[in-house]
PDB file of C-alpha atoms in Angstrom:
ATOM      1  CA  ALA A   1     282.046 110.244 -14.437  1.00 81.00           C
ATOM      2  CA  GLN A   2     280.522 109.129 -11.302  1.00 89.00           C
ATOM      3  CA  LYS A   3     276.797 109.454 -10.015  1.00 94.00           C
ATOM      4  CA  VAL A   4     274.710 108.312  -7.156  1.00 96.00           C
ATOM      5  CA  THR A   5     270.819 108.089  -7.650  1.00 97.00           C
ATOM      6  CA  GLN A   6     268.308 107.920  -5.066  1.00 97.00           C
ATOM      7  CA  ALA A   7     265.300 108.043  -6.559  1.00 95.00           C
ATOM      8  CA  GLN A   8     263.224 108.225  -3.430  1.00 96.00           C
ATOM      9  CA  THR A   9     262.976 111.959  -2.466  1.00 95.00           C
ATOM     10  CA  GLU A  10     261.045 111.422   0.767  1.00 96.00           C
ATOM     11  CA  ILE A  11     259.411 108.562   2.279  1.00 97.00           C
ATOM     12  CA  SER A  12     256.922 108.342   5.234  1.00 97.00           C
ATOM     13  CA  VAL A  13     256.201 105.259   7.211  1.00 97.00           C
ATOM     14  CA  VAL A  14     254.403 104.333  10.483  1.00 97.00           C
ATOM     15  CA  GLU A  15     256.449 103.078  13.114  1.00 97.00           C
ATOM     16  CA  LYS A  16     257.427  99.337  13.195  1.00 97.00           C
ATOM     17  CA  GLU A  17     257.086  99.013   9.450  1.00 97.00           C
ATOM     18  CA  ASP A  18     260.219  98.141   7.293  1.00 97.00           C
ATOM     19  CA  VAL A  19     261.353 100.486   4.760  1.00 98.00           C
ATOM     20  CA  THR A  20     263.953 100.191   1.934  1.00 98.00           C
ATOM     21  CA  LEU A  21     265.926 103.209   0.865  1.00 98.00           C
ATOM     22  CA  ASP A  22     267.231 102.684  -2.665  1.00 98.00           C
ATOM     23  CA  CYS A  23     270.773 103.636  -4.343  1.00 98.00           C
ATOM     24  CA  VAL A  24     271.837 103.272  -7.701  1.00 98.00           C
ATOM     25  CA  TYR A  25     275.200 104.072  -8.890  1.00 97.00           C
ATOM     26  CA  GLU A  26     277.129 104.636 -11.901  1.00 96.00           C
ATOM     27  CA  THR A  27     281.152 104.397 -12.198  1.00 94.00           C
ATOM     28  CA  ARG A  28     283.692 103.251 -14.676  1.00 91.00           C
ATOM     29  CA  ASP A  29     286.008 102.157 -11.874  1.00 89.00           C
ATOM     30  CA  THR A  30     286.413  98.534 -11.299  1.00 88.00           C
ATOM     31  CA  THR A  31     287.170  99.033  -7.889  1.00 89.00           C
ATOM     32  CA  TYR A  32     285.173 101.605  -5.386  1.00 91.00           C
ATOM     33  CA  TYR A  33     283.409 102.142  -2.172  1.00 90.00           C
ATOM     34  CA  LEU A  34     279.732 102.680  -1.396  1.00 93.00           C
ATOM     35  CA  PHE A  35     278.763 104.561   1.672  1.00 92.00           C
ATOM     36  CA  TRP A  36     275.563 105.090   3.309  1.00 95.00           C
ATOM     37  CA  TYR A  37     275.403 107.964   5.887  1.00 93.00           C
ATOM     38  CA  LYS A  38     272.464 109.372   8.114  1.00 95.00           C
ATOM     39  CA  GLN A  39     271.675 112.992   8.496  1.00 93.00           C
ATOM     40  CA  PRO A  40     269.660 113.888  11.418  1.00 91.00           C
ATOM     41  CA  PRO A  41     268.029 117.289  11.845  1.00 87.00           C
ATOM     42  CA  SER A  42     271.039 118.746  13.660  1.00 83.00           C
ATOM     43  CA  GLY A  43     272.926 118.341  10.376  1.00 85.00           C
ATOM     44  CA  GLU A  44     276.189 116.387  11.279  1.00 84.00           C
ATOM     45  CA  LEU A  45     276.668 113.382   9.135  1.00 88.00           C
ATOM     46  CA  VAL A  46     276.431 109.984  10.766  1.00 88.00           C
ATOM     47  CA  PHE A  47     278.358 107.173   9.181  1.00 87.00           C
ATOM     48  CA  LEU A  48     276.538 103.683   8.705  1.00 91.00           C
ATOM     49  CA  ILE A  49     278.465 101.558   6.559  1.00 89.00           C
ATOM     50  CA  ARG A  50     281.224 101.268   3.852  1.00 87.00           C
ATOM     51  CA  ARG A  51     281.160  98.385   1.438  1.00 89.00           C
ATOM     52  CA  ASN A  52     283.792  98.011  -1.109  1.00 87.00           C
ATOM     53  CA  SER A  53     283.079  96.486  -4.626  1.00 90.00           C
ATOM     54  CA  PHE A  54     284.974  93.183  -4.264  1.00 87.00           C
ATOM     55  CA  ASP A  55     282.536  92.267  -1.219  1.00 84.00           C
ATOM     56  CA  GLU A  56     278.723  91.546  -2.294  1.00 82.00           C
ATOM     57  CA  GLN A  57     277.783  89.949   0.554  1.00 83.00           C
ATOM     58  CA  ASN A  58     274.785  91.343   2.298  1.00 85.00           C
ATOM     59  CA  GLU A  59     275.229  93.004   5.772  1.00 86.00           C
ATOM     60  CA  ILE A  60     273.001  93.135   8.818  1.00 88.00           C
ATOM     61  CA  SER A  61     273.829  95.475  11.811  1.00 89.00           C
ATOM     62  CA  GLY A  62     270.769  95.476  14.353  1.00 94.00           C
ATOM     63  CA  ARG A  63     267.928  96.655  12.646  1.00 96.00           C
ATOM     64  CA  TYR A  64     269.955  97.952   9.567  1.00 96.00           C
ATOM     65  CA  SER A  65     270.855  95.746   6.176  1.00 95.00           C
ATOM     66  CA  TRP A  66     272.182  96.453   3.393  1.00 95.00           C
ATOM     67  CA  ASN A  67     271.586  94.796   0.062  1.00 95.00           C
ATOM     68  CA  PHE A  68     274.907  95.201  -2.639  1.00 95.00           C
ATOM     69  CA  GLN A  69     273.906  93.903  -6.121  1.00 94.00           C
ATOM     70  CA  LYS A  70     276.576  94.531  -8.327  1.00 93.00           C
ATOM     71  CA  SER A  71     274.855  93.324 -11.392  1.00 93.00           C
ATOM     72  CA  THR A  72     272.149  95.967 -11.157  1.00 95.00           C
ATOM     73  CA  SER A  73     274.504  98.661  -9.556  1.00 96.00           C
ATOM     74  CA  SER A  74     272.567  98.977  -6.315  1.00 96.00           C
ATOM     75  CA  PHE A  75     273.404  99.257  -2.733  1.00 96.00           C
ATOM     76  CA  ASN A  76     270.075  99.465  -0.844  1.00 97.00           C
ATOM     77  CA  PHE A  77     269.420 100.129   2.518  1.00 97.00           C
ATOM     78  CA  THR A  78     266.436  98.560   4.626  1.00 97.00           C
ATOM     79  CA  ILE A  79     265.431  99.518   8.246  1.00 97.00           C
ATOM     80  CA  THR A  80     263.553  96.813  10.053  1.00 97.00           C
ATOM     81  CA  ALA A  81     260.882  97.770  12.494  1.00 97.00           C
ATOM     82  CA  SER A  82     261.370 101.461  11.955  1.00 97.00           C
ATOM     83  CA  GLN A  83     261.475 103.939  14.984  1.00 97.00           C
ATOM     84  CA  VAL A  84     260.907 107.510  15.254  1.00 96.00           C
ATOM     85  CA  VAL A  85     264.449 108.139  15.876  1.00 96.00           C
ATOM     86  CA  ASP A  86     265.085 106.933  12.392  1.00 97.00           C
ATOM     87  CA  SER A  87     263.832 109.933  10.888  1.00 97.00           C
ATOM     88  CA  ALA A  88     266.441 111.667   9.076  1.00 97.00           C
ATOM     89  CA  VAL A  89     267.793 112.009   5.423  1.00 96.00           C
ATOM     90  CA  TYR A  90     269.985 109.249   4.587  1.00 97.00           C
ATOM     91  CA  PHE A  91     272.686 109.624   1.752  1.00 96.00           C
ATOM     92  CA  CYS A  92     274.433 107.108  -0.401  1.00 97.00           C
ATOM     93  CA  ALA A  93     277.593 107.793  -1.473  1.00 94.00           C
ATOM     94  CA  LEU A  94     280.491 106.493  -3.869  1.00 94.00           C
ATOM     95  CA  SER A  95     284.268 106.936  -3.904  1.00 89.00           C
ATOM     96  CA  GLY A  96     286.887 105.437  -6.165  1.00 82.00           C
ATOM     97  CA  LEU A  97     289.494 103.002  -4.687  1.00 70.00           C
ATOM     98  CA  GLY A  98     292.295 104.995  -3.345  1.00 66.00           C
ATOM     99  CA  SER A  99     290.275 108.422  -3.713  1.00 68.00           C
ATOM    100  CA  GLU A 100     288.853 110.044  -0.881  1.00 72.00           C
ATOM    101  CA  LYS A 101     286.092 112.200  -2.624  1.00 81.00           C
ATOM    102  CA  LEU A 102     282.713 111.265  -2.274  1.00 89.00           C
ATOM    103  CA  VAL A 103     279.970 111.735  -4.767  1.00 92.00           C
ATOM    104  CA  PHE A 104     276.565 111.786  -2.731  1.00 94.00           C
ATOM    105  CA  GLY A 105     273.170 110.969  -3.943  1.00 95.00           C
ATOM    106  CA  LYS A 106     270.535 113.722  -3.255  1.00 93.00           C
ATOM    107  CA  GLY A 107     269.154 111.930  -0.119  1.00 95.00           C
ATOM    108  CA  THR A 108     266.025 110.281   0.759  1.00 97.00           C
ATOM    109  CA  LYS A 109     264.153 111.867   3.611  1.00 96.00           C
ATOM    110  CA  LEU A 110     262.681 109.347   5.771  1.00 98.00           C
ATOM    111  CA  THR A 111     260.104 110.294   8.291  1.00 97.00           C
ATOM    112  CA  VAL A 112     258.791 107.579  10.800  1.00 97.00           C
ATOM    113  CA  ASN A 113     255.297 108.741  12.219  1.00 97.00           C
ATOM    114  CA  PRO A 114     254.621 107.120  15.751  1.00 95.00           C
TER     115      PRO A 114
ATOM    116  CA  GLY B   1     281.144 111.918  20.972  1.00 52.00           C
ATOM    117  CA  ALA B   2     282.154 113.871  17.880  1.00 56.00           C
ATOM    118  CA  VAL B   3     285.645 113.490  16.213  1.00 84.00           C
ATOM    119  CA  VAL B   4     285.439 116.298  14.015  1.00 90.00           C
ATOM    120  CA  SER B   5     284.117 119.420  15.355  1.00 91.00           C
ATOM    121  CA  GLN B   6     283.125 122.694  13.512  1.00 93.00           C
ATOM    122  CA  HIS B   7     282.966 126.108  14.681  1.00 95.00           C
ATOM    123  CA  PRO B   8     280.396 128.016  14.876  1.00 95.00           C
ATOM    124  CA  SER B   9     277.769 125.694  14.316  1.00 93.00           C
ATOM    125  CA  TRP B  10     275.683 128.746  12.621  1.00 93.00           C
ATOM    126  CA  VAL B  11     276.262 132.109  11.799  1.00 96.00           C
ATOM    127  CA  ILE B  12     274.452 135.292  10.272  1.00 96.00           C
ATOM    128  CA  CYS B  13     276.067 137.970   8.818  1.00 95.00           C
ATOM    129  CA  LYS B  14     275.907 141.137   6.488  1.00 96.00           C
ATOM    130  CA  SER B  15     276.595 141.026   2.866  1.00 96.00           C
ATOM    131  CA  GLY B  16     280.006 142.140   2.043  1.00 96.00           C
ATOM    132  CA  THR B  17     281.461 140.815   5.411  1.00 96.00           C
ATOM    133  CA  SER B  18     284.200 137.649   5.503  1.00 97.00           C
ATOM    134  CA  VAL B  19     283.246 134.671   7.637  1.00 97.00           C
ATOM    135  CA  LYS B  20     285.485 132.140   8.949  1.00 97.00           C
ATOM    136  CA  ILE B  21     284.576 128.560   9.637  1.00 97.00           C
ATOM    137  CA  GLU B  22     286.906 125.894  11.760  1.00 96.00           C
ATOM    138  CA  CYS B  23     286.859 122.497  11.317  1.00 95.00           C
ATOM    139  CA  ARG B  24     289.121 120.468  14.110  1.00 94.00           C
ATOM    140  CA  SER B  25     290.321 116.902  14.370  1.00 90.00           C
ATOM    141  CA  LEU B  26     289.604 116.235  18.021  1.00 88.00           C
ATOM    142  CA  ASP B  27     291.775 113.248  18.960  1.00 82.00           C
ATOM    143  CA  PHE B  28     293.553 112.477  15.627  1.00 83.00           C
ATOM    144  CA  GLN B  29     295.639 114.108  13.158  1.00 85.00           C
ATOM    145  CA  ALA B  30     293.889 114.877   9.905  1.00 84.00           C
ATOM    146  CA  THR B  31     296.549 115.164   6.817  1.00 82.00           C
ATOM    147  CA  THR B  32     293.449 115.589   4.642  1.00 86.00           C
ATOM    148  CA  MET B  33     290.373 117.483   5.138  1.00 91.00           C
ATOM    149  CA  PHE B  34     287.340 117.977   2.804  1.00 93.00           C
ATOM    150  CA  TRP B  35     284.932 120.898   2.777  1.00 95.00           C
ATOM    151  CA  TYR B  36     281.422 120.205   1.388  1.00 95.00           C
ATOM    152  CA  ARG B  37     278.398 122.684   0.737  1.00 95.00           C
ATOM    153  CA  GLN B  38     274.957 121.357   0.897  1.00 92.00           C
ATOM    154  CA  PHE B  39     271.943 123.560  -0.462  1.00 85.00           C
ATOM    155  CA  PRO B  40     268.599 123.239   1.253  1.00 80.00           C
ATOM    156  CA  LYS B  41     267.052 120.013   0.551  1.00 78.00           C
ATOM    157  CA  GLN B  42     270.356 119.251  -1.681  1.00 83.00           C
ATOM    158  CA  SER B  43     273.080 116.852  -1.791  1.00 88.00           C
ATOM    159  CA  LEU B  44     276.643 117.598  -0.336  1.00 91.00           C
ATOM    160  CA  MET B  45     279.061 118.988  -3.081  1.00 92.00           C
ATOM    161  CA  LEU B  46     282.828 118.774  -2.428  1.00 93.00           C
ATOM    162  CA  MET B  47     284.224 122.234  -2.674  1.00 95.00           C
ATOM    163  CA  ALA B  48     287.709 121.527  -1.960  1.00 94.00           C
ATOM    164  CA  THR B  49     290.324 119.238  -0.580  1.00 92.00           C
ATOM    165  CA  SER B  50     292.513 120.619   2.107  1.00 89.00           C
ATOM    166  CA  ASN B  51     296.135 119.262   2.873  1.00 85.00           C
ATOM    167  CA  GLU B  52     298.211 120.399   5.701  1.00 84.00           C
ATOM    168  CA  GLY B  53     300.779 122.453   4.650  1.00 83.00           C
ATOM    169  CA  SER B  54     299.994 122.696   1.140  1.00 85.00           C
ATOM    170  CA  LYS B  55     297.649 124.486  -0.877  1.00 89.00           C
ATOM    171  CA  ALA B  56     294.030 123.297  -0.942  1.00 92.00           C
ATOM    172  CA  THR B  57     292.643 121.748  -4.292  1.00 92.00           C
ATOM    173  CA  TYR B  58     289.245 123.137  -5.417  1.00 95.00           C
ATOM    174  CA  GLU B  59     286.831 121.488  -7.543  1.00 93.00           C
ATOM    175  CA  GLN B  60     286.006 123.156 -10.666  1.00 92.00           C
ATOM    176  CA  GLY B  61     283.575 125.744 -10.622  1.00 93.00           C
ATOM    177  CA  VAL B  62     284.539 126.649  -7.026  1.00 95.00           C
ATOM    178  CA  GLU B  63     285.913 130.089  -6.708  1.00 94.00           C
ATOM    179  CA  LYS B  64     289.419 129.892  -4.716  1.00 93.00           C
ATOM    180  CA  ASP B  65     289.418 133.662  -3.882  1.00 94.00           C
ATOM    181  CA  LYS B  66     285.873 133.626  -2.725  1.00 96.00           C
ATOM    182  CA  PHE B  67     286.432 130.567  -0.456  1.00 96.00           C
ATOM    183  CA  LEU B  68     289.978 130.584   1.153  1.00 96.00           C
ATOM    184  CA  ILE B  69     291.067 127.395   2.915  1.00 94.00           C
ATOM    185  CA  ASN B  70     293.951 127.260   5.109  1.00 91.00           C
ATOM    186  CA  HIS B  71     295.279 123.969   6.764  1.00 89.00           C
ATOM    187  CA  ALA B  72     297.839 125.318   9.110  1.00 82.00           C
ATOM    188  CA  SER B  73     298.083 122.139  11.278  1.00 88.00           C
ATOM    189  CA  LEU B  74     297.177 118.565  11.521  1.00 88.00           C
ATOM    190  CA  THR B  75     294.170 118.953  13.468  1.00 90.00           C
ATOM    191  CA  LEU B  76     292.597 122.216  12.000  1.00 93.00           C
ATOM    192  CA  SER B  77     291.202 123.509   8.594  1.00 94.00           C
ATOM    193  CA  THR B  78     289.828 126.890   8.174  1.00 95.00           C
ATOM    194  CA  LEU B  79     287.363 127.981   5.302  1.00 97.00           C
ATOM    195  CA  THR B  80     286.720 131.884   4.993  1.00 97.00           C
ATOM    196  CA  VAL B  81     283.835 133.012   2.712  1.00 97.00           C
ATOM    197  CA  THR B  82     285.101 136.273   1.802  1.00 96.00           C
ATOM    198  CA  SER B  83     282.785 139.225   0.789  1.00 96.00           C
ATOM    199  CA  ALA B  84     279.715 136.918   1.423  1.00 96.00           C
ATOM    200  CA  HIS B  85     276.689 137.294  -0.622  1.00 96.00           C
ATOM    201  CA  PRO B  86     273.192 135.920   0.152  1.00 95.00           C
ATOM    202  CA  GLU B  87     274.170 133.266  -2.673  1.00 94.00           C
ATOM    203  CA  ASP B  88     276.497 132.090  -0.154  1.00 96.00           C
ATOM    204  CA  SER B  89     274.395 130.946   2.343  1.00 95.00           C
ATOM    205  CA  SER B  90     274.549 127.508   2.854  1.00 95.00           C
ATOM    206  CA  PHE B  91     275.346 124.606   5.066  1.00 94.00           C
ATOM    207  CA  TYR B  92     279.192 123.941   5.095  1.00 96.00           C
ATOM    208  CA  ILE B  93     280.672 120.654   6.321  1.00 94.00           C
ATOM    209  CA  CYS B  94     283.939 119.396   6.827  1.00 94.00           C
ATOM    210  CA  SER B  95     285.202 115.862   6.805  1.00 91.00           C
ATOM    211  CA  ALA B  96     288.686 114.597   7.769  1.00 88.00           C
ATOM    212  CA  ARG B  97     290.492 111.446   7.201  1.00 77.00           C
ATOM    213  CA  GLY B  98     292.956 111.002   9.609  1.00 65.00           C
ATOM    214  CA  VAL B  99     296.070 108.787  10.949  1.00 63.00           C
ATOM    215  CA  GLY B 100     296.520 107.599  14.423  1.00 55.00           C
ATOM    216  CA  GLY B 101     294.743 108.062  17.570  1.00 52.00           C
ATOM    217  CA  ARG B 102     291.132 106.897  17.033  1.00 51.00           C
ATOM    218  CA  SER B 103     291.008 107.320  13.378  1.00 47.00           C
ATOM    219  CA  THR B 104     291.270 104.326  11.381  1.00 55.00           C
ATOM    220  CA  GLY B 105     291.512 106.276   8.053  1.00 58.00           C
ATOM    221  CA  GLU B 106     288.062 106.359   7.954  1.00 69.00           C
ATOM    222  CA  LEU B 107     286.320 109.805   6.798  1.00 77.00           C
ATOM    223  CA  PHE B 108     284.538 111.542   9.872  1.00 84.00           C
ATOM    224  CA  PHE B 109     282.065 114.411   9.203  1.00 88.00           C
ATOM    225  CA  GLY B 110     281.834 117.623  11.512  1.00 90.00           C
ATOM    226  CA  GLU B 111     278.446 118.992  12.688  1.00 89.00           C
ATOM    227  CA  GLY B 112     278.186 121.320   9.820  1.00 92.00           C
ATOM    228  CA  SER B 113     278.057 124.973   9.717  1.00 95.00           C
ATOM    229  CA  ARG B 114     275.069 127.018   8.447  1.00 94.00           C
ATOM    230  CA  LEU B 115     275.752 130.443   7.046  1.00 96.00           C
ATOM    231  CA  THR B 116     273.047 132.743   6.535  1.00 95.00           C
ATOM    232  CA  VAL B 117     274.089 135.935   4.549  1.00 96.00           C
ATOM    233  CA  LEU B 118     271.536 138.902   4.961  1.00 95.00           C
TER     234      LEU B 118
END
C-alpha cells in the first residue's frame, strides 16, 4: 500500500524566513513518482514538481528547492526567503509508475506573515 | 491560465436534490479524468477514474449510484451527486491527463467545486 505522511499540520513563519515542509512516503513499488502541489485559498491545485524515483538529484527552481532522499523515503520542500503569497496548503503526493492515481498526504498549511 | 475548468465553483442545494458538476479540459483532449473529494482541512481522496467512452472506475467505498460519472466527450466529464445529503458537502476536484494540445501528459487540476447541502 502507498502512503504519504506530512507530519507538519500547520507552519507559521515571518516573511523572508526559510521554511522546509516535510514529506515521508511509503511504497512497495520500485519505481514511482513524487509530487508537490500548492493549494491557495482559492482552492485550485497548482503543480509544483514531479520527480521520478530514479532521479535523486536535488532540484532548485527560484526560491523553491526539493530534497529527495530515497534512503529515508523523504521528499522535502524548502521555500527560501518566504513571501506572503506563499501562504497556502502544500500537498505531497505519490503515484506508482504507470499509474495515474495520486495518493496525497494530508497537507501542510503554511502561513507567511508580513 | 487554467487548462482544466470546473463548473460551478460553488453550489448550495437542498437535501434530496441532485447536483451536477462539470469538468472540462480547455485546450487538450482528456482521455482520462479523475474525481477527488476533499473534506475541510483534509487530504484529497480519489473517488473515481473517468474514461472517455466507457464506465468509470470507482475506488473502494465510493457509491457508484450516488456519484454518477459520465465522460461523454474527450473534453468533458461530469459528476452528478444524486439525492444529495448534508454529509455529501465537500470540495470536489477533478483532474485530467491528456494528449495533444498543451498537454504533455501531466495531470492538471481544476479549480474545484464546493458543494454545500442544506
